[in-house]
Short mmCIF file of C-alpha atoms and ligand atoms in Angstrom, two decimals:
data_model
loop_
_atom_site.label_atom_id
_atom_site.label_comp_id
_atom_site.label_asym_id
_atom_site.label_seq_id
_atom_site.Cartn_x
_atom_site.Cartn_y
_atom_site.Cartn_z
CA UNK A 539 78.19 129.14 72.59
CA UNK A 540 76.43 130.94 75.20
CA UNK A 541 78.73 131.67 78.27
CA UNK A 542 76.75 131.02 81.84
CA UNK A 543 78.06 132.23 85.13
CA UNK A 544 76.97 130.12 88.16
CA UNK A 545 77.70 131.35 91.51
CA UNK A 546 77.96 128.91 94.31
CA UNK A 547 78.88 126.82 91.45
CA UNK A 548 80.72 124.16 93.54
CA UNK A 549 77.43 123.71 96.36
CA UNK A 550 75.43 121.00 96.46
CA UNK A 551 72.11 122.06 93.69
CA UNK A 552 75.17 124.66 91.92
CA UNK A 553 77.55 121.63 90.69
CA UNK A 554 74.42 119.75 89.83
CA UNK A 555 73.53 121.95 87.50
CA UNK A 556 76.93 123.17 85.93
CA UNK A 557 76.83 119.31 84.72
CA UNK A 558 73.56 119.76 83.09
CA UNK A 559 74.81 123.14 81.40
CA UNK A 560 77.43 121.80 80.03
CA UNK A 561 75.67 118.55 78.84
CA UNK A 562 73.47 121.31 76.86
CA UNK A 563 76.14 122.69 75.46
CA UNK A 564 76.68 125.75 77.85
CA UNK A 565 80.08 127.04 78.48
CA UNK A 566 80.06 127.72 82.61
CA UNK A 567 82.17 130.16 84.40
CA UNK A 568 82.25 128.97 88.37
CA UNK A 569 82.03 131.69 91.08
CA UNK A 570 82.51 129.99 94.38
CA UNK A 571 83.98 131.30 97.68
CA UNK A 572 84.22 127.81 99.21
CA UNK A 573 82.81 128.84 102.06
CA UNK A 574 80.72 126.13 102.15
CA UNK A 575 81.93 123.64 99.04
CA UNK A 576 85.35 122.75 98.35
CA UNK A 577 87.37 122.80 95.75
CA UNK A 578 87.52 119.01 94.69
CA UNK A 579 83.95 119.14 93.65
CA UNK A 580 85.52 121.29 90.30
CA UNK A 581 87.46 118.17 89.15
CA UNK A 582 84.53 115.98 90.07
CA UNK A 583 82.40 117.89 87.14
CA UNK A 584 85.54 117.57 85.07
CA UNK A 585 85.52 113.91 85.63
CA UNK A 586 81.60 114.00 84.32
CA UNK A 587 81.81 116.24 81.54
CA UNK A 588 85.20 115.77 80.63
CA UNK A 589 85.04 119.45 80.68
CA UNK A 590 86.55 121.80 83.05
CA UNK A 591 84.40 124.91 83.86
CA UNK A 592 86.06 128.41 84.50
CA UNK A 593 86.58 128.83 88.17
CA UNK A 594 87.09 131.96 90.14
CA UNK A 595 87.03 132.27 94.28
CA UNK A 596 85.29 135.43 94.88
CA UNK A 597 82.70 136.41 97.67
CA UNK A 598 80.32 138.26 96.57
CA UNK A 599 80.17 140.26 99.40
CA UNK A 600 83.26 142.22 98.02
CA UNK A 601 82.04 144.60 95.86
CA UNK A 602 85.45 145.67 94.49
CA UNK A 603 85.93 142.02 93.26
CA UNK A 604 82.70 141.44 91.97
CA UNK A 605 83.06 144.69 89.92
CA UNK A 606 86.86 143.73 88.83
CA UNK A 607 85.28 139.84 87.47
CA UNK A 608 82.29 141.63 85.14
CA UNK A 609 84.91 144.56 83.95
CA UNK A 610 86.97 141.73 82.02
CA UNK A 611 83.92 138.69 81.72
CA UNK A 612 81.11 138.75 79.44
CA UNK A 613 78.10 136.62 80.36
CA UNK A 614 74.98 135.53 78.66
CA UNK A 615 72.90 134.95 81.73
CA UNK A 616 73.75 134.14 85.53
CA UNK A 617 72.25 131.43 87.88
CA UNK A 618 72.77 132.66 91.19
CA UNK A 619 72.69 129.96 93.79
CA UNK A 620 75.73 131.39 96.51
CA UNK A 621 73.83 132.18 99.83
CA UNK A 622 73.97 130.59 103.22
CA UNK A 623 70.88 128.12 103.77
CA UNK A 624 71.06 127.18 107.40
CA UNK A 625 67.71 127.51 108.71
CA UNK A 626 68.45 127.39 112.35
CA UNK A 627 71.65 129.41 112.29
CA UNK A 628 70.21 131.97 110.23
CA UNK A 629 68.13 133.05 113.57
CA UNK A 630 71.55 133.20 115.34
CA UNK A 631 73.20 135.16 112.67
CA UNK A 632 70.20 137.44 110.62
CA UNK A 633 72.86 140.08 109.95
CA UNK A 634 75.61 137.60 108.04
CA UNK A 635 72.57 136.02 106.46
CA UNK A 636 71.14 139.65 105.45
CA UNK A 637 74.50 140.73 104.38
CA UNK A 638 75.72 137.33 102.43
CA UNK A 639 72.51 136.65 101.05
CA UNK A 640 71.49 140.27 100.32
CA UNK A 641 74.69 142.26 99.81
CA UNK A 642 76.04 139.73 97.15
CA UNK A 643 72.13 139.89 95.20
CA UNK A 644 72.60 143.33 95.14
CA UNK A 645 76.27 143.80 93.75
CA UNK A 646 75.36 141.07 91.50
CA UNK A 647 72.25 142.80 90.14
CA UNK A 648 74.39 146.29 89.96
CA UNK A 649 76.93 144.97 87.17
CA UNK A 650 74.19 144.00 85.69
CA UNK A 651 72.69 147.02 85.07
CA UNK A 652 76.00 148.57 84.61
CA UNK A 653 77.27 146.25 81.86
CA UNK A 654 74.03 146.11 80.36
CA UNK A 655 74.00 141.91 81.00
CA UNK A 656 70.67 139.92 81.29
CA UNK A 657 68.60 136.62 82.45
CA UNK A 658 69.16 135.59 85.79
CA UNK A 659 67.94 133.01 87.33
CA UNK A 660 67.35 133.03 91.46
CA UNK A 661 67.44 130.07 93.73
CA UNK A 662 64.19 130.49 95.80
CA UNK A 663 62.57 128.44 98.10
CA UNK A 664 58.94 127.42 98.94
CA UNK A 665 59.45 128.55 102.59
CA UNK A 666 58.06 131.81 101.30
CA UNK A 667 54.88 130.25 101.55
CA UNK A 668 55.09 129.25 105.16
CA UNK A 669 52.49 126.55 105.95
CA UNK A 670 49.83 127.28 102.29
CA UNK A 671 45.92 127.03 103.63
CA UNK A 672 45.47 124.80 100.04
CA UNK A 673 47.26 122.13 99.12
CA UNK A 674 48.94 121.16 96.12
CA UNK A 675 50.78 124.61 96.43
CA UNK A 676 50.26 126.99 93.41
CA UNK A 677 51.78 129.72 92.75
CA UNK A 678 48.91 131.85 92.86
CA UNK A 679 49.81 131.26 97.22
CA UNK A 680 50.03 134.44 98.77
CA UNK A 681 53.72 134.88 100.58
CA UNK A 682 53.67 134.94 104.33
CA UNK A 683 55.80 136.25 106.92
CA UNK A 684 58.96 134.61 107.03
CA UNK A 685 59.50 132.02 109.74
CA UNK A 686 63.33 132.34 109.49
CA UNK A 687 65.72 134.79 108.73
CA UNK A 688 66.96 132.46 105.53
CA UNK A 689 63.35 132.20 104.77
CA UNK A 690 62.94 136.39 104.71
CA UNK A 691 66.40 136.34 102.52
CA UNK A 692 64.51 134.42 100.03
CA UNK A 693 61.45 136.75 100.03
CA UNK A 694 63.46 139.92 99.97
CA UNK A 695 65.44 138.61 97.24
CA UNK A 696 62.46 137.78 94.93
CA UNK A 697 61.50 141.84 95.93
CA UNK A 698 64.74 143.37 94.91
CA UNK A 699 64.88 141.25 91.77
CA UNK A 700 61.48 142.51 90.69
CA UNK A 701 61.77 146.23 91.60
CA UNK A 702 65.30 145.35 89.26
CA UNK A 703 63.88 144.03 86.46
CA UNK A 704 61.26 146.53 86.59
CA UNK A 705 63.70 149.53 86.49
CA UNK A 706 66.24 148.57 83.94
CA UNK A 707 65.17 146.59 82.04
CA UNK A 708 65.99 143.02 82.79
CA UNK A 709 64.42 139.68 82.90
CA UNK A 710 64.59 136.99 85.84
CA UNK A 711 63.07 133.93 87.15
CA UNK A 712 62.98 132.78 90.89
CA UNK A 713 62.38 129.18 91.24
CA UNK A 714 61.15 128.39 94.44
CA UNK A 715 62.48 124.90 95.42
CA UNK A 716 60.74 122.80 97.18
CA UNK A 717 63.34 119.57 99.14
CA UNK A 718 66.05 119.10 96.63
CA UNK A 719 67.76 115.53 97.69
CA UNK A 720 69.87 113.11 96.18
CA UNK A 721 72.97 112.83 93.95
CA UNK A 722 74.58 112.69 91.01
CA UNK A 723 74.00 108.95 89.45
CA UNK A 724 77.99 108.94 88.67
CA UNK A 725 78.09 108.96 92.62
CA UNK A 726 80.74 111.65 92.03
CA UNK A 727 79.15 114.81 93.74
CA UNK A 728 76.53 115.57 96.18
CA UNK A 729 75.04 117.23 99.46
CA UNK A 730 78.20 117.71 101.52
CA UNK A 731 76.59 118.78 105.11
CA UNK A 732 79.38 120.40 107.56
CA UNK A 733 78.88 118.64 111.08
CA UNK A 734 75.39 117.29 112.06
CA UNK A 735 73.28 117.69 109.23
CA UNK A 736 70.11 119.76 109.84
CA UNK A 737 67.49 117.99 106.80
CA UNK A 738 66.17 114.75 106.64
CA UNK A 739 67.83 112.62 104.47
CA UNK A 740 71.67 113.58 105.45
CA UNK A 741 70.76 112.31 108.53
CA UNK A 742 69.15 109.30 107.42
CA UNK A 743 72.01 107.92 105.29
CA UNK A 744 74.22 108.95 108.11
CA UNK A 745 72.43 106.92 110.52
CA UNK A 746 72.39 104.12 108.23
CA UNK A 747 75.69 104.10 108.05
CA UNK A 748 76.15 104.28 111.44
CA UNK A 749 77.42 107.91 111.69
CA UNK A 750 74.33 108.55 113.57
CA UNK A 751 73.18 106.42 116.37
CA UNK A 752 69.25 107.17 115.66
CA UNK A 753 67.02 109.33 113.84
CA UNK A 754 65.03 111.33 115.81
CA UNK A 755 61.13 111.99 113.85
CA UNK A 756 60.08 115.31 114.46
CA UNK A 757 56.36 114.59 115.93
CA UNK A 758 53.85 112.52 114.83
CA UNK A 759 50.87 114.42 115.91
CA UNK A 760 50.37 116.30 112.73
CA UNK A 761 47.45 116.45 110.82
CA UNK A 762 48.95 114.23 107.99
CA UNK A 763 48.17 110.49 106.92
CA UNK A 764 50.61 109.15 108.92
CA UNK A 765 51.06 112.27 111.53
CA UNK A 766 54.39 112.90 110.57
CA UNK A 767 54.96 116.13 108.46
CA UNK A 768 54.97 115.57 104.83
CA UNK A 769 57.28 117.77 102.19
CA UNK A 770 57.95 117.02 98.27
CA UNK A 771 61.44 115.54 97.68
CA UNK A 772 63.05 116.31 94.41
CA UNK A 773 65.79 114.68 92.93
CA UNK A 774 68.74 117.11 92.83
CA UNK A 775 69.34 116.36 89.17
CA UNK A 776 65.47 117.08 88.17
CA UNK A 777 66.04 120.24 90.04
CA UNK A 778 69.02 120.98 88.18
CA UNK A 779 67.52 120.57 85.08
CA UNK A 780 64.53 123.24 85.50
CA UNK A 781 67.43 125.61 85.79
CA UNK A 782 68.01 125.14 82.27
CA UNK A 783 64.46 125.02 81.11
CA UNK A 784 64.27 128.35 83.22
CA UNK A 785 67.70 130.00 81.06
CA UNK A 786 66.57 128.59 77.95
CA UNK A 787 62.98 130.23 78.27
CA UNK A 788 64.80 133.63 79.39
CA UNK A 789 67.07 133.54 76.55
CA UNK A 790 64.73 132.66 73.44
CA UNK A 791 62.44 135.50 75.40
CA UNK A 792 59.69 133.03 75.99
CA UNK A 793 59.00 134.95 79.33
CA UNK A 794 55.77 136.73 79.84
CA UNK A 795 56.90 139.24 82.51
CA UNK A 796 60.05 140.56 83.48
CA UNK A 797 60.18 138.54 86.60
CA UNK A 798 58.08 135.16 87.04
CA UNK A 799 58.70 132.56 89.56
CA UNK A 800 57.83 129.04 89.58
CA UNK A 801 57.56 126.60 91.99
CA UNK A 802 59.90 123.02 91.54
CA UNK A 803 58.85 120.10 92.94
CA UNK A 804 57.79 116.42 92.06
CA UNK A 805 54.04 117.27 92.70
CA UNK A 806 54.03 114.65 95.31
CA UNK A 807 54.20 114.81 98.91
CA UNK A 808 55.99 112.31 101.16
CA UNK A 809 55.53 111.85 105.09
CA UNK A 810 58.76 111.67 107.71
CA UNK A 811 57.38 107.67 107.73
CA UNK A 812 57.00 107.06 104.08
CA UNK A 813 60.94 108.53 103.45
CA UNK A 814 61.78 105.86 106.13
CA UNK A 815 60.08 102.73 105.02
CA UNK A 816 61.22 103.66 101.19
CA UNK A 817 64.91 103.98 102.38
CA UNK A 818 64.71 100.66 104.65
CA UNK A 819 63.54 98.96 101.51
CA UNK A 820 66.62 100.14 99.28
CA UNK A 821 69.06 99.08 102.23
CA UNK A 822 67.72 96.06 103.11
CA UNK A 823 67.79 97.11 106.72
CA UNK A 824 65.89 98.58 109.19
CA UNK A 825 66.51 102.22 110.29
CA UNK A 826 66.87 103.26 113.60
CA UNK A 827 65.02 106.12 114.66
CA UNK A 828 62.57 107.00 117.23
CA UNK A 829 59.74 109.65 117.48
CA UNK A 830 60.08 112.64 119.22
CA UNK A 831 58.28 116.36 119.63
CA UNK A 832 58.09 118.73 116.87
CA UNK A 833 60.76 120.79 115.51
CA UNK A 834 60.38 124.49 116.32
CA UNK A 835 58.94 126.54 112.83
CA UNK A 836 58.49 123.28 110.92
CA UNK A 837 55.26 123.20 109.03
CA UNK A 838 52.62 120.68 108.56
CA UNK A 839 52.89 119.45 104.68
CA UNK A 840 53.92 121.54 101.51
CA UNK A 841 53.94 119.99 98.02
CA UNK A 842 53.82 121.74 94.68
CA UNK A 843 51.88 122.28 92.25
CA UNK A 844 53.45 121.77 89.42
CA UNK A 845 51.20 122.62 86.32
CA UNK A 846 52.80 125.89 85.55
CA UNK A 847 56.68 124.85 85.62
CA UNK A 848 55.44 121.88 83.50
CA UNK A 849 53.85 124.01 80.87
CA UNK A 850 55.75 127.19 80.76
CA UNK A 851 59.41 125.68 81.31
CA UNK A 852 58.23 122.56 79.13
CA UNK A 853 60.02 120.70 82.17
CA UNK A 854 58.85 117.64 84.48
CA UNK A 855 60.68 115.55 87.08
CA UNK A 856 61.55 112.16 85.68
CA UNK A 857 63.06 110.81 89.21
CA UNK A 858 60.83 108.75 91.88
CA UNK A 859 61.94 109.34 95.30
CA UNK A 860 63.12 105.98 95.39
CA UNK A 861 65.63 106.83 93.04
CA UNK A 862 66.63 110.18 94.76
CA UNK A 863 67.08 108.06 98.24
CA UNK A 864 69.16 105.23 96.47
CA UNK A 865 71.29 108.37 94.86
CA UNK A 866 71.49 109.91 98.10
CA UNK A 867 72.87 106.28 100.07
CA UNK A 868 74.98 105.55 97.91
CA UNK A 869 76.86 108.87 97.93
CA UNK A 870 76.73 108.03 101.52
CA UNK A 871 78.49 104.81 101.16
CA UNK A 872 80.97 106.29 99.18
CA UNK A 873 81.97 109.63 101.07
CA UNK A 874 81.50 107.87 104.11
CA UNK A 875 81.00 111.33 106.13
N1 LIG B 1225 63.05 115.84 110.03
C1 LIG B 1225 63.06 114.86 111.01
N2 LIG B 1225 64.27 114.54 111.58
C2 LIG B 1225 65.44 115.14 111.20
C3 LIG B 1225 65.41 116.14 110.20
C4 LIG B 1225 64.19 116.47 109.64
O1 LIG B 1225 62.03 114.31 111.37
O2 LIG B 1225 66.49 114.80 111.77
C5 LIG B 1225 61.76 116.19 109.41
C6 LIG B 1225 61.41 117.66 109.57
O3 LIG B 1225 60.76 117.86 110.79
C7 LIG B 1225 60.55 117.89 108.35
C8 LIG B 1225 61.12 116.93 107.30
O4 LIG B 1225 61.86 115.98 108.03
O5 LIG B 1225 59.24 117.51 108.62
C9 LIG B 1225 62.04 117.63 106.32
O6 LIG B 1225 62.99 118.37 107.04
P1 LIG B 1225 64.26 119.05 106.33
O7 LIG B 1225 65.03 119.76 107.40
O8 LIG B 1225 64.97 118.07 105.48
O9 LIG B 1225 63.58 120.08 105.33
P2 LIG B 1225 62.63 121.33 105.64
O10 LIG B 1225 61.38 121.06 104.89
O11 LIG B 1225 62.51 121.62 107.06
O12 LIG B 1225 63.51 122.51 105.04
C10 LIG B 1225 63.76 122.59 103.68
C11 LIG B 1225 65.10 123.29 103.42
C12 LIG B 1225 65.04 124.74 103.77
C13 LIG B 1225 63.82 125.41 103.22
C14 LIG B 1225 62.59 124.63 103.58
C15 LIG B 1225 61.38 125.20 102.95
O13 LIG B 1225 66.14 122.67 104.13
O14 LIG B 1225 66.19 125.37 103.22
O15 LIG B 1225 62.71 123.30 103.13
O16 LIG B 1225 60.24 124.65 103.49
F1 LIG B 1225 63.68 126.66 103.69
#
């Protein structure tokens, strides 16, 4: 049985995907620093697997510790989703979000090398390619200068992997996510936001459930169909699942270079409206939200293009977005939050 450590393990796309690695048969060892997840979520995958995963609370950013956990564990291939992923704050705080994101890459990388370990897998993002001149999104897209701090974190990352695999030897994937939403269908984990949530559909459900007095639509003056901006909304559990494809391709050496990326997303793009009407209709009940100016550093529209992850990871979404908003409202309901 291959052993698997996930970092940020307990977060919202992490636990996600320790399910599906242990529905493939993947033994998972859990590094989390609950700095943004909380413990409970670890018996919540125990409730859904029926099997508990190794858990250790390390941060990353202490390189002692990190050295100490891959002196006495072995691992067959890391996911590595632990980083901070506030867009706004992250222009507040660039040096916590360069060290946290950065620092912990690094040390991670290091035992790597040093214990002679292999195939990691990177949680990317498609903010790399700011706002693409073509649309679908391929990966042929050049990367542009980062809008955000988080968004440079990402790009960085993907360098320092590459220059990595390049010098010693070892083989990695990015995947560059496009908007991961949703929950689990058990209803037993999800997107836990901290305070006022920051994306779209945290505060949707929120203001459905009358946590939120309105939803305010950031500007309708874009050129889109409807004017609002339009993104691709993958479920979290499709998203979850490329990670596998992404391992398994890494560890039958299926890989062409030592570092690829890919970009994961449903193909499909969806405007600020269409998420609306689609959630009214699972609810039953109107939303209340009114339009307002644009949101500084949001882009236009960005949806993938997903030929390449659907031939080289022999993966495709299998969740509408209808599905992904009734996951997402009924984790609402239940969390109440
Ligand atoms: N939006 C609203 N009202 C809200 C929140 C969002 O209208 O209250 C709109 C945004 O303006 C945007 C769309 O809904 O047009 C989606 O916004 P999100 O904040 O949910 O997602 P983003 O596309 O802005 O950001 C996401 C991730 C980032 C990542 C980025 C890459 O949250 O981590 O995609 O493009 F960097």
């Amino acid at each position: 049985m291959k052993r698997i450590l996930v970092t940020g393990g307990l977060g919202f796309i992490g636990s996600h995907t320790v399910v599906e690695l242990q529905n493939e048969g993947f033994e998972v060892v859990i590094i989390d620093d609950l700095s943004n997840s909380t413990i409970g979520v670890l018996d919540k995958i125990t409730e859904i697997t029926g099997i508990q995963p190794a858990f250790h609370q390390i941060d990353l950013k202490n390189k002692k510790e990190v050295k100490k956990f891959f002196d006495t564990t072995t691992v067959d291939g890391i996911i590595h989703f632990a980083a901070f992923k506030a867009v706004g704050e992250s222009m507040h705080k660039p040096l916590d979000y360069y060290e946290n994101n950065l620092g912990s890459l690094v040390y991670l990388l290091q035992q790597m090398r040093d214990h002679k370990l292999d195939n990691f897998i990177f949680s990317s993002s498609c903010t790399v390619y700011g706002q693409a001149d073509e649309l679908p999104i391929t990966e042929k897209a050049p990367v542009k200068t980062a809008e955000s701090v988080y968004g440079n974190t990402k790009q960085i990352g993907e360098e320092i992997i590459k220059d990595t695999c390049k010098a010693y030897n070892l083989n990695s994937i990015a995947l560059r996510y496009f908007n991961p939403i949703g929950a689990h269908p058990s209803v037993k984990i999800g997107e836990l936001p901290i305070g006022v949530p920051q994306n779209l559909i945290p505060y949707v459900t929120q203001t459905a459930a009358g946590i939120r007095k309105e939803l305010s639509v950031f500007g309708d003056d874009y050129d889109t169909k409807d004017g609002t901006a339009v993104r691709d909304y993958i479920h979290v559990v499709d998203l979850a699942k490329a990670h596998i494809a992404a391992l398994q391709r890494l560890i039958k050496k299926n890989n062409t270079k030592s570092f690829e990326f890919f970009n994961v997303g449903t193909g499909k793009g969806s405007s600020v409206l269409e998420v609306i009407k689609a959630f009214e209709k699972i609810t039953g009940k109107p939303l209340n939200y009114k339009i307002v100016g644009r949101r500084e550093g949001d882009i236009t529209a960005a949806f993938a293009d997903t030929t390449n992850a659907n031939k080289e990871l022999n993966w495709k979404t299998e969740k509408s977005l209808e599905e992904a908003l009734e996951a997402a409202w009924k984790w609402q309901q239940q969390n109440e939050i």
